[in-house]
XYZ file of C-alpha atoms in Angstrom:
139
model
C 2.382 15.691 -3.281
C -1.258 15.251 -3.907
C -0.879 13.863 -7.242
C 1.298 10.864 -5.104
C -0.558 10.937 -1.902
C 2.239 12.016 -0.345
C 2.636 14.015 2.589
C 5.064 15.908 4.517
C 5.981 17.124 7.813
C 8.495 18.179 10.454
C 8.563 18.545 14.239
C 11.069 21.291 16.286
C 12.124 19.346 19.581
C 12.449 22.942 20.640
C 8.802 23.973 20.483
C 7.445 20.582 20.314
C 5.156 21.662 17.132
C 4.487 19.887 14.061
C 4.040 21.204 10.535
C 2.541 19.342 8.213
C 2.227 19.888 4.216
C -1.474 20.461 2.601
C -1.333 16.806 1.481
C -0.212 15.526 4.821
C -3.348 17.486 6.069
C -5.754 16.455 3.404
C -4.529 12.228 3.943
C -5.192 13.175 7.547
C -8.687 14.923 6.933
C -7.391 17.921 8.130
C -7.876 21.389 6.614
C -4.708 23.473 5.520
C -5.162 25.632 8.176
C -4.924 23.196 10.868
C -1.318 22.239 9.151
C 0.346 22.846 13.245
C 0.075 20.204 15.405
C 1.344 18.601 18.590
C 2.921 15.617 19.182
C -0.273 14.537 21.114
C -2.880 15.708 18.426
C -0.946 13.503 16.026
C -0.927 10.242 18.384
C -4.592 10.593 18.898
C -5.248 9.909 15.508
C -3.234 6.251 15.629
C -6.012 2.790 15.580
C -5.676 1.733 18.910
C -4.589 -1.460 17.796
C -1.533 0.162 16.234
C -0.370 2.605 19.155
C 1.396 0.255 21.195
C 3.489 -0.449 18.244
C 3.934 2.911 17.047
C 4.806 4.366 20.472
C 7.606 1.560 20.567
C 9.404 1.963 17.320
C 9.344 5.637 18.557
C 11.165 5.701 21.322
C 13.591 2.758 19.948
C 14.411 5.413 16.899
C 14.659 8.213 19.422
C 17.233 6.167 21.582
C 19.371 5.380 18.377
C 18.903 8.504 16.576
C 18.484 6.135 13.548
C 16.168 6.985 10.541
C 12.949 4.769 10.964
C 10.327 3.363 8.386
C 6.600 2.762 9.551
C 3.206 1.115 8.464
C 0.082 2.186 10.628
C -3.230 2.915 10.640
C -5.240 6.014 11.387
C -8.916 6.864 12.374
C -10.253 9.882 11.173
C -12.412 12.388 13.120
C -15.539 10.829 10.542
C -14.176 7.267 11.562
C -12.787 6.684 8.045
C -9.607 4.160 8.358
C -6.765 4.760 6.563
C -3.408 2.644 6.061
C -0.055 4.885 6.051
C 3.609 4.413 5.443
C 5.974 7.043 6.949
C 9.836 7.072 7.044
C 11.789 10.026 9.296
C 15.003 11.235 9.521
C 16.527 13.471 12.046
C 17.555 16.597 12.039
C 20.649 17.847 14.024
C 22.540 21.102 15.174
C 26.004 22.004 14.943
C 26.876 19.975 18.301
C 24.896 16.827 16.132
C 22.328 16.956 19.121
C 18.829 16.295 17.396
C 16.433 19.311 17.236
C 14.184 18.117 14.943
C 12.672 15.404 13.012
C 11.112 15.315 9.116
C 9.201 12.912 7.613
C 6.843 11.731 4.963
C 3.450 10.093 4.926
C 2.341 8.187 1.977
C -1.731 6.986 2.237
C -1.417 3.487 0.872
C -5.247 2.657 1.395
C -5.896 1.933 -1.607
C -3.200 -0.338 -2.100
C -3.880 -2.156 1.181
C -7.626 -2.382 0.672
C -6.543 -4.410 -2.655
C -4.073 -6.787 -1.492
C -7.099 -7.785 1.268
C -9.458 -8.047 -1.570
C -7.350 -10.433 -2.984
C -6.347 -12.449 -0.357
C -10.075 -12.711 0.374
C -10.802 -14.250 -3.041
C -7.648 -16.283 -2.397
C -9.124 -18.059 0.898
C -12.575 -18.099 -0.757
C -11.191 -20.232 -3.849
C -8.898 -22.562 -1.332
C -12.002 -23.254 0.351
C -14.099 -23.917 -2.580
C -11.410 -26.503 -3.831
C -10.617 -28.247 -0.108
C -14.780 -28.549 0.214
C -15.939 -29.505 -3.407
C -16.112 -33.373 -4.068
C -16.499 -32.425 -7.695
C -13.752 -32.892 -10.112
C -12.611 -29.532 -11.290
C -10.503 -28.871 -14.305
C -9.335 -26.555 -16.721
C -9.812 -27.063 -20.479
């Protein structure tokens, strides 16, 4: 998992407590011994600008019971940023009523950080050919 920068985790509906994997800890900036969480410890780590979102696509997947695939953003207790992807599954009993959920958590800041870089330099070379009067070419 740390090799991939992917994390792991599951949640009893029962207890309403989280475990999470070392890596899921270390992508959140957590130590290994802080691997149980509640559902509320996790939410407080969501960018406010991505709660709202998250929060929906929750309770649509909890409604439907359906498997669900998420990009967000998280702020870390230093203020660091990071950019996740996470899909779940449920898990169910005998009676299929859920009891559980399991997931993964891959950090994809790196890979999000580039694909900004380079739309950056994108913009930044549209602008310098819509505002040049100077004929460029290529030899």
């Amino acid at each position: 998992q740390q090799i991939a920068h992917l994390g792991s985790w599951e949640i009893n509906f029962g207890t309403g407590i989280s475990t999470m994997s070392d890596e899921a800890c270390r992508i959140y900036g957590l130590s290994p011994g802080e691997n149980i969480r509640s559902y509320e410890s996790w939410i407080s780590f969501l960018h406010p600008d991505d709660l709202e979102d998250v929060r929906q696509l929750i309770k649509s997947t909890h409604q439907t019971l359906g498997n669900a695939k998420l990009n967000y953003r998280i702020v870390l207790r230093d203020g660091t940023i990071k950019y996740l992807y996470s899909e779940t599954k449920f898990e169910f009993d005998q009676d299929t009523k859920p009891i559980g959920l399991t997931g993964i958590t891959l950090d994809v800041t790196q890979l999000k950080m580039a694909e900004q870089n380079i739309e950056f330099d994108r913009n930044n070379l549209v602008s310098l050919i819509n505002n040049t009067n100077d004929l460029i070419w290529r030899r």
